[in-house]
Amino acid sequence: MSRMTMIEAIRDAMDVMMGKNDDVVVFGEDVGYFGGVFRCTHGLQEKYGKNRCFDAPINESGIVGAAIGMAAYGLRPCVEVQFADYVYPAYDQIVSEAARLRYRSAGDFTAPITIRMPTGGGIFGGQTHSQSPEAVFTQVSGLKVVVPSNPADAKGLLISAIEDDDPVIYLEPKRLYNGPFDGHHDQPVTPWSKHELGEVPDGYYNVPLGKAKVTREGADVTIIAYGTMVYVAEAAVKETGIDAEIIDLRCLLPLDEETIIASVKKTGRCVVVHEATLTSGFGGELLSRVQETCFYHLEAPIQRVTGWDTPYPHAQEWAYFPGPERVSRALEQVMEA
Amino acid sequence: MSRMTMIEAIRDAMDVMMGKNDDVVVFGEDVGYFGGVFRCTHGLQEKYGKNRCFDAPINESGIVGAAIGMAAYGLRPCVEVQFADYVYPAYDQIVSEAARLRYRSAGDFTAPITIRMPTGGGIFGGQTHSQSPEAVFTQVSGLKVVVPSNPADAKGLLISAIEDDDPVIYLEPKRLYNGPFDGHHDQPVTPWSKHELGEVPDGYYNVPLGKAKVTREGADVTIIAYGTMVYVAEAAVKETGIDAEIIDLRCLLPLDEETIIASVKKTGRCVVVHEATLTSGFGGELLSRVQETCFYHLEAPIQRVTGWDTPYPHAQEWAYFPGPERVSRALEQVMEA
Amino acid sequence: MSEKKRLHLHVPEPEFRPGDTPDFSNVTIPKAGSVRRPDVDVSPEEIRDLAYSIIRVLNRDGDAVGPWADLLSDDELIRGLRHMMTLRAFDARMMMAQRQGKTSFYMQHLGEEAVSTAFQCALEKGDMNFPTYRQAGLLLAQDYPMVKMMNQIYSNEEDPLKGRQLPIMYSEKEYGFFSISGNLGTQYIQAVGWAMASAIKNDTKIAAGWIGDGSTAESDFHAALVFASTYKAPVILNVVNNQWAISTFQGIAKGGSGTFAARGHGFGIPALRVDGNDYLAVYAVAKWAAERARLNLGPTMIEYVTYRAGGHSTSDDPAAYRPKEESDAWPLGDPIERLKLHLISKGIWSEERQLQTEAEIKDTVLAAQKEAESHGTLHSGGSPSTRDMFEDVYKEMPPHLRRQRQEAGI
Amino acid sequence: MSEKKRLHLHVPEPEFRPGDTPDFSNVTIPKAGSVRRPDVDVSPEEIRDLAYSIIRVLNRDGDAVGPWADLLSDDELIRGLRHMMTLRAFDARMMMAQRQGKTSFYMQHLGEEAVSTAFQCALEKGDMNFPTYRQAGLLLAQDYPMVKMMNQIYSNEEDPLKGRQLPIMYSEKEYGFFSISGNLGTQYIQAVGWAMASAIKNDTKIAAGWIGDGSTAESDFHAALVFASTYKAPVILNVVNNQWAISTFQGIAKGGSGTFAARGHGFGIPALRVDGNDYLAVYAVAKWAAERARLNLGPTMIEYVTYRAGGHSTSDDPAAYRPKEESDAWPLGDPIERLKLHLISKGIWSEERQLQTEAEIKDTVLAAQKEAESHGTLHSGGSPSTRDMFEDVYKEMPPHLRRQRQEAGI
Ligand SMILES: Cc1ncc(C[n+]2csc(CCOP(=O)(O)OP(=O)(O)O)c2C)c(N)n1
Ligand SMILES: Cc1ncc(C[n+]2csc(CCOP(=O)(O)OP(=O)(O)O)c2C)c(N)n1
Ligand SMILES: [Mg+2]
Ligand SMILES: [Mg+2]
């Protein structure tokens, strides 16, 4: 066990996998000599050489497209897109190529690639450094979509992603890189070094894709969350005193419906929380699945607490971010209903 | 009034707008001399000249990017993407640029562009000529998303789209180009020339964006559909004899919640139908809105009938396509529940 | 400041439209044998002119001349002719099958048969092509079983791609043939990535990317050239300039650059332009580029100047946008006729053998077709299982797909 | 077939890394005045060499020499110096403001001041720039109110962009300054589209696209060149090669092509390479390109050779990836120093006036800052309304946003 930030845990996962398997290569903008703008790949080039970890030209489609070609050859590329906000130029390669290669070739070729990218707001990054585009990936059959919320999971999930034989979108909530952030932006954040979830097992281990984690057991209402929102939900629960069960999804696709259904059937109430915009956000899918499977157990309408349907503004960041107050209000409403 | 196919109605809308406003320009792959692979722009170059209607290089990002620049200058480009399946290379320009330009510049610049594209399956087009990617647009704040289901609407909605001061994604269900298709692929389709909805007003008129149409009034269950699925829903209603109300959305974003809510509050039951894949499809948003607003009126779980979560297969097209049988089954289940 | 001039938009137009009489006499075609053959380690700057010329080997009399000639044995040449004839016969049958409703769609190679068949002979086992939909010759030149191709075209019960893909979107790893996408341009950068992987692993295999004239306009073309240029990937970047992209003439993609090969110059990538209807020239140039790649000298761009004599696909009728006579007027002739003439002038072939071989190939194609049809065609006979629709989305089927399959009752 | 060689991956590296002593003595810098000035209607093929050279006007002694000299009056030159000094002073204050927490982020122009300030002087009212985040000189060279820029940087109550945008992502239609995106490369093709629109409307206005060396790798760069080349759009395609893209040296984007300007060659677009730290040279070349565009002669590509002397942004410390001494060792000198020397050698300027002007500019900047701060800074004082967060998503607010605004209680 070592104490690690989420950045270190992510780096450690790549380090472990590069050490274990020569076919793992890492590249992306600024990831080589410098080690990434968030330093997630720091030291990997020095350790594994320029053949295995290198700087890429600023062309996200090229980064993913080249990774697909490498994967077709037999490698396992783990590439970085500098911010999730910059993944759109690669969207065609991801949707039309990586996600469908196994299907359209009947398994003749596959694309075991991992695409890492920092996601979410809370750092005054404005609309081009704050987005949460997970739903444009969860709509794509053939992809897996992962969002870790702490260093231990981050490492185990990234190892699973790199080992996975299908393409994985790995979204890193950048507001959690250095410590769990609960939305109280005016209060200091506990660094991971002082937080129990900063305790990361050494060496190889994995956290399976498709398994959610109940981070708090509760009887009255189920909160479905992932990434930063897990801590926002915790804060809201503490502040309202409502006995909520919190589910940290960890993996959005495939989804751990079993855990969700068991919880909602128990509590009879549900609040879905994410930072992305409301309309056609992943919350719509979560709400739908719960409604479809737990309808007769529901005692109140399921609520969604999400970012507003606007681009992510710079100065109004905290009016945009769905913080504990909004989650608390939803919890109270759901309990009253 | 004239009898028109949907192709002719779409062409007529562009013709009317090009005639009315010199700033309307039309371009895209093969749209110039030849008039488009579906012939939607046939004759426009001859009538308005190469300056106003021309062939573009095969670069969807370039087509949309150039259109944005033209719109910033003051034109109203109406561009064609040859198939919705090929829109992904333009996704960045649409999401990061067109949709946000007004917001980020506080109205200093705007992007009044219309992006037309044929969508949906049913023509044995395989995975690259069959997709329904509407949900990757409905998630984008700043866009409007339109799906017409008949010639008269198609013309009026396209005129509204071109006149709209915001970017509009205009999805043309290609299976409806020549006649209403109800999913009974083994039966002949009535051509628009023999169908009352093929009756199209001459000259200028518009159908406002954001207003749904109740195409069949009913008391027992609300079917929310758009595009091809409107006719599939009609067939299912006829075959089951269930007294369903059918809503043709016409515009997905902004959504006509009022019409939806009024209907579901009346019927107490709801089935959402679309051809796109289930997970994170637009149906999830529709289901969620209904659940959020009509929870206490619901007598049964809302059901979704959609394409499966796989790429659109070629030979198994009719096993993939959500036809009247599947809609009927859902209607019966919802009525029984 | 010069006086203000009104601007106007320039929209390039092809020289001939329906109703015009095509006349290509103003197109300069260099004489066969006239373009030099540089060493493979030449610096790109020294051969800039080769991107504006056309490398040709076969002259009008059917003789192979100049520095790019004499690389193939008599046997290889006869095999080449057979490959092209097979491709043409295969196309003819499948065009007809499509018209008969046995499949939904087909795309033929008429007039472009030399490009893919000759190119493949310059590769070695283990190398990988990233083809578009118009390079089936890469398979046929390896004597790939035609019946398997037809099974795919018919989406029948033996379709190796299980009915999922559009006809002709083959995938054959064993034959160095990457799964065809249908999305234009995407595979070009993938070819570069594959080649980079080979270099990363200190392997000896090389890759070849394929793209059409129209599709060079796609943005992934740029991605490919940037990556290939930066990492000196062992890849051959093929541009098949068949003059048309559906109804759009090559000028819309090419713009003001004299040729497509010239695109390589902005990247320091050596670029050659070759007569795509000259089997010997295609082979020679491909071989040159392959050698460069194998010697770790980096990428080469090749533009094949050819002509799409047929429609774009079975959905297209070119009479709507170009003169019917244009394909006959095309100055580079027919690749099969030209190679046949060469073999005859070499004294190793005759009109009789040609006819005999044609008949023989026709029989083989017919036999394959018969066999394929015994496994079904798109709308009748054996077809892939609908269960297969849910397979291979992921390596292991996740619960939601299992549930959907159940719901589908299959 | 040559014997099988093991392949290996080529990953370009900058010459110097932290710890190395930078030495640019091997970089060939053409003598000022040595590059010819062709007529604007020259054919691109005739000036290929200009993409591999560097057009320079100011020599070491501060004299303006050669065919690109003598386009600016004394007054214009002095104005140019003031523009550059203003930009540098503005940057210095805003860098400090960011360190003081008055804003979240800032990006400076240190060492690159000549590029945008001189370029703007070659444009006319009505022309449109599509800038990146490092061309604020386009505004300052028009004496744009600094306080308005600062209001945007501070996201205060007077921010013209209502707090929505990252600092420095200005938008000023009236000043021919298109809304900055933050997504690299996207605006390059938009510039071409704008220019096409001007041509479609038979207008006289031209557009200018801007992109960094690193961002030329983006795919939209290709889209821009394809469209510009095909439709001969009246656009100037600017590439600011400041040697670095965050921590990545220009070699990763440039690959095997000798220069970025050379990218134009694949498209038949005339390409010039210019000393970006030479105010006179930048102006002269921009003027040449603008004239081409206005005469409907089509696009021109210009590569500005300069050096990013500061960090990429306030989030970046270049000491981690390049020697600290590198910026001093950079052979093209400082643009302000060079123009100052020229003015002095012309006898129209002096060290005293320089100091005096510096002080005066500093006062103006401080006064503007004071005024801006009276309207608030990011975390204190006046700030844009949260209601504004819901405006301008659409022209008219749709019902769902109205409801959300209500829910937000604002
Ligand atoms: C991304 C994308 N855009 C558009 C299309 C539609 N389309 C299919 S083939 C084609 C023309 C391609 O022409 P070219 O590259 O010259 O190849 P050729 O057909 O001549 O071999 C077009 C526009 C597509 N398949 N993919
Ligand atoms: C599409 C996209 N990818 C990545 C980034 C992150 N990013 C911001 S600036 C930058 C480097 C750009 O370098 P260059 O083009 O040389 O411009 P310079 O900063 O030197 O002026 C990168 C990678 C981005 N903003 N957009
Ligand atoms: Mg072509
Ligand atoms: Mg730079």
GROMACS .gro file of C-alpha atoms in nm, chain D residues 137-262:
model
  126
 1221GLY     CA    1  -0.196   4.261  -3.089
 1222LEU     CA    2  -0.464   4.258  -3.357
 1223LEU     CA    3  -0.679   4.455  -3.117
 1224LEU     CA    4  -0.414   4.675  -2.960
 1225ALA     CA    5  -0.285   4.779  -3.302
 1226GLN     CA    6  -0.630   4.930  -3.357
 1227ASP     CA    7  -0.611   5.116  -3.028
 1228TYR     CA    8  -0.884   4.895  -2.895
 1229PRO     CA    9  -0.983   5.001  -2.540
 1230MET     CA   10  -0.760   4.809  -2.302
 1231VAL     CA   11  -1.010   4.840  -2.025
 1232LYS     CA   12  -1.256   4.635  -2.226
 1233MET     CA   13  -0.998   4.360  -2.267
 1234MET     CA   14  -0.928   4.368  -1.896
 1235ASN     CA   15  -1.297   4.354  -1.814
 1236GLN     CA   16  -1.308   4.032  -2.011
 1237ILE     CA   17  -0.994   3.900  -1.842
 1238TYR     CA   18  -1.138   3.978  -1.500
 1239SER     CA   19  -1.483   3.835  -1.587
 1240ASN     CA   20  -1.620   4.140  -1.410
 1241GLU     CA   21  -1.955   4.312  -1.432
 1242GLU     CA   22  -1.849   4.498  -1.745
 1243ASP     CA   23  -1.712   4.192  -1.921
 1244PRO     CA   24  -1.848   4.216  -2.275
 1245LEU     CA   25  -1.861   3.836  -2.282
 1246LYS     CA   26  -2.059   3.829  -1.956
 1247GLY     CA   27  -1.818   3.609  -1.768
 1248ARG     CA   28  -1.880   3.313  -1.990
 1249GLN     CA   29  -1.546   3.282  -2.159
 1250LEU     CA   30  -1.197   3.203  -2.033
 1251PRO     CA   31  -0.981   3.514  -1.993
 1252ILE     CA   32  -0.833   3.650  -2.320
 1253MET     CA   33  -1.087   3.470  -2.540
 1254TYR     CA   34  -1.201   3.808  -2.677
 1255SER     CA   35  -1.461   3.862  -2.946
 1256GLU     CA   36  -1.489   4.191  -3.134
 1257LYS     CA   37  -1.673   4.189  -3.461
 1258GLU     CA   38  -1.642   4.564  -3.500
 1259TYR     CA   39  -1.264   4.532  -3.493
 1260GLY     CA   40  -1.253   4.236  -3.730
 1261PHE     CA   41  -1.166   4.000  -3.450
 1262PHE     CA   42  -1.358   3.673  -3.451
 1263SER     CA   43  -1.455   3.509  -3.123
 1264ILE     CA   44  -1.161   3.298  -3.000
 1265SER     CA   45  -1.250   2.937  -2.958
 1266GLY     CA   46  -0.996   2.757  -2.740
 1267ASN     CA   47  -1.032   2.450  -2.960
 1268LEU     CA   48  -0.726   2.443  -3.174
 1269GLY     CA   49  -0.750   2.468  -3.550
 1270THR     CA   50  -1.127   2.498  -3.581
 1271GLN     CA   51  -1.119   2.862  -3.676
 1272TYR     CA   52  -0.879   2.814  -3.969
 1273ILE     CA   53  -1.143   2.667  -4.198
 1274GLN     CA   54  -1.395   2.919  -4.067
 1275ALA     CA   55  -1.167   3.195  -4.195
 1276VAL     CA   56  -1.174   3.030  -4.536
 1277GLY     CA   57  -1.555   3.008  -4.520
 1278TRP     CA   58  -1.577   3.376  -4.430
 1279ALA     CA   59  -1.354   3.464  -4.722
 1280MET     CA   60  -1.563   3.246  -4.954
 1281ALA     CA   61  -1.872   3.432  -4.836
 1282SER     CA   62  -1.709   3.763  -4.922
 1283ALA     CA   63  -1.635   3.628  -5.270
 1284ILE     CA   64  -1.986   3.486  -5.306
 1285LYS     CA   65  -2.128   3.830  -5.228
 1286ASN     CA   66  -1.882   4.004  -5.463
 1287ASP     CA   67  -1.760   4.201  -5.166
 1288THR     CA   68  -1.407   4.343  -5.128
 1289LYS     CA   69  -1.329   4.220  -4.778
 1290ILE     CA   70  -1.072   3.956  -4.701
 1291ALA     CA   71  -1.013   3.719  -4.411
 1292ALA     CA   72  -0.710   3.600  -4.217
 1293GLY     CA   73  -0.680   3.265  -4.043
 1294TRP     CA   74  -0.437   3.213  -3.757
 1295ILE     CA   75  -0.282   2.894  -3.625
 1296GLY     CA   76   0.019   2.791  -3.415
 1297ASP     CA   77   0.300   2.561  -3.527
 1298GLY     CA   78   0.172   2.279  -3.310
 1299SER     CA   79  -0.186   2.323  -3.421
 1300THR     CA   80  -0.104   2.288  -3.790
 1301ALA     CA   81  -0.116   1.917  -3.710
 1302GLU     CA   82  -0.491   1.944  -3.646
 1303SER     CA   83  -0.712   1.808  -3.916
 1304ASP     CA   84  -0.903   2.132  -3.969
 1305PHE     CA   85  -0.578   2.277  -4.101
 1306HIS     CA   86  -0.621   2.040  -4.395
 1307ALA     CA   87  -0.986   2.132  -4.438
 1308ALA     CA   88  -0.883   2.496  -4.460
 1309LEU     CA   89  -0.612   2.435  -4.718
 1310VAL     CA   90  -0.836   2.215  -4.931
 1311PHE     CA   91  -1.120   2.467  -4.938
 1312ALA     CA   92  -0.889   2.765  -4.984
 1313SER     CA   93  -0.710   2.595  -5.269
 1314THR     CA   94  -1.024   2.474  -5.446
 1315TYR     CA   95  -1.228   2.793  -5.425
 1316LYS     CA   96  -0.929   3.033  -5.437
 1317ALA     CA   97  -1.065   3.204  -5.130
 1318PRO     CA   98  -0.942   3.557  -5.051
 1319VAL     CA   99  -0.778   3.452  -4.726
 1320ILE     CA  100  -0.437   3.484  -4.565
 1321LEU     CA  101  -0.340   3.165  -4.386
 1322ASN     CA  102  -0.105   3.259  -4.104
 1323VAL     CA  103   0.109   3.005  -3.920
 1324VAL     CA  104   0.280   3.142  -3.614
 1325ASN     CA  105   0.580   2.920  -3.560
 1326ASN     CA  106   0.698   3.012  -3.213
 1327GLN     CA  107   0.894   2.687  -3.191
 1328TRP     CA  108   0.686   2.537  -2.910
 1329ALA     CA  109   0.342   2.391  -2.849
 1330ILE     CA  110   0.325   2.379  -2.472
 1331SER     CA  111   0.611   2.134  -2.398
 1332THR     CA  112   0.628   1.996  -2.750
 1333PHE     CA  113   0.888   2.131  -2.990
 1334GLN     CA  114   0.785   2.220  -3.340
 1335GLY     CA  115   0.949   1.909  -3.489
 1336ILE     CA  116   0.662   1.688  -3.372
 1337ALA     CA  117   0.413   1.881  -3.583
 1338LYS     CA  118   0.649   1.957  -3.868
 1339GLY     CA  119   0.792   1.610  -3.916
 1340GLY     CA  120   1.005   1.570  -4.226
 1341SER     CA  121   0.892   1.885  -4.404
 1342GLY     CA  122   1.158   2.149  -4.386
 1343THR     CA  123   0.919   2.426  -4.281
 1344PHE     CA  124   0.555   2.487  -4.205
 1345ALA     CA  125   0.523   2.720  -4.500
 1346ALA     CA  126   0.601   2.422  -4.721
   0.00000   0.00000   0.00000
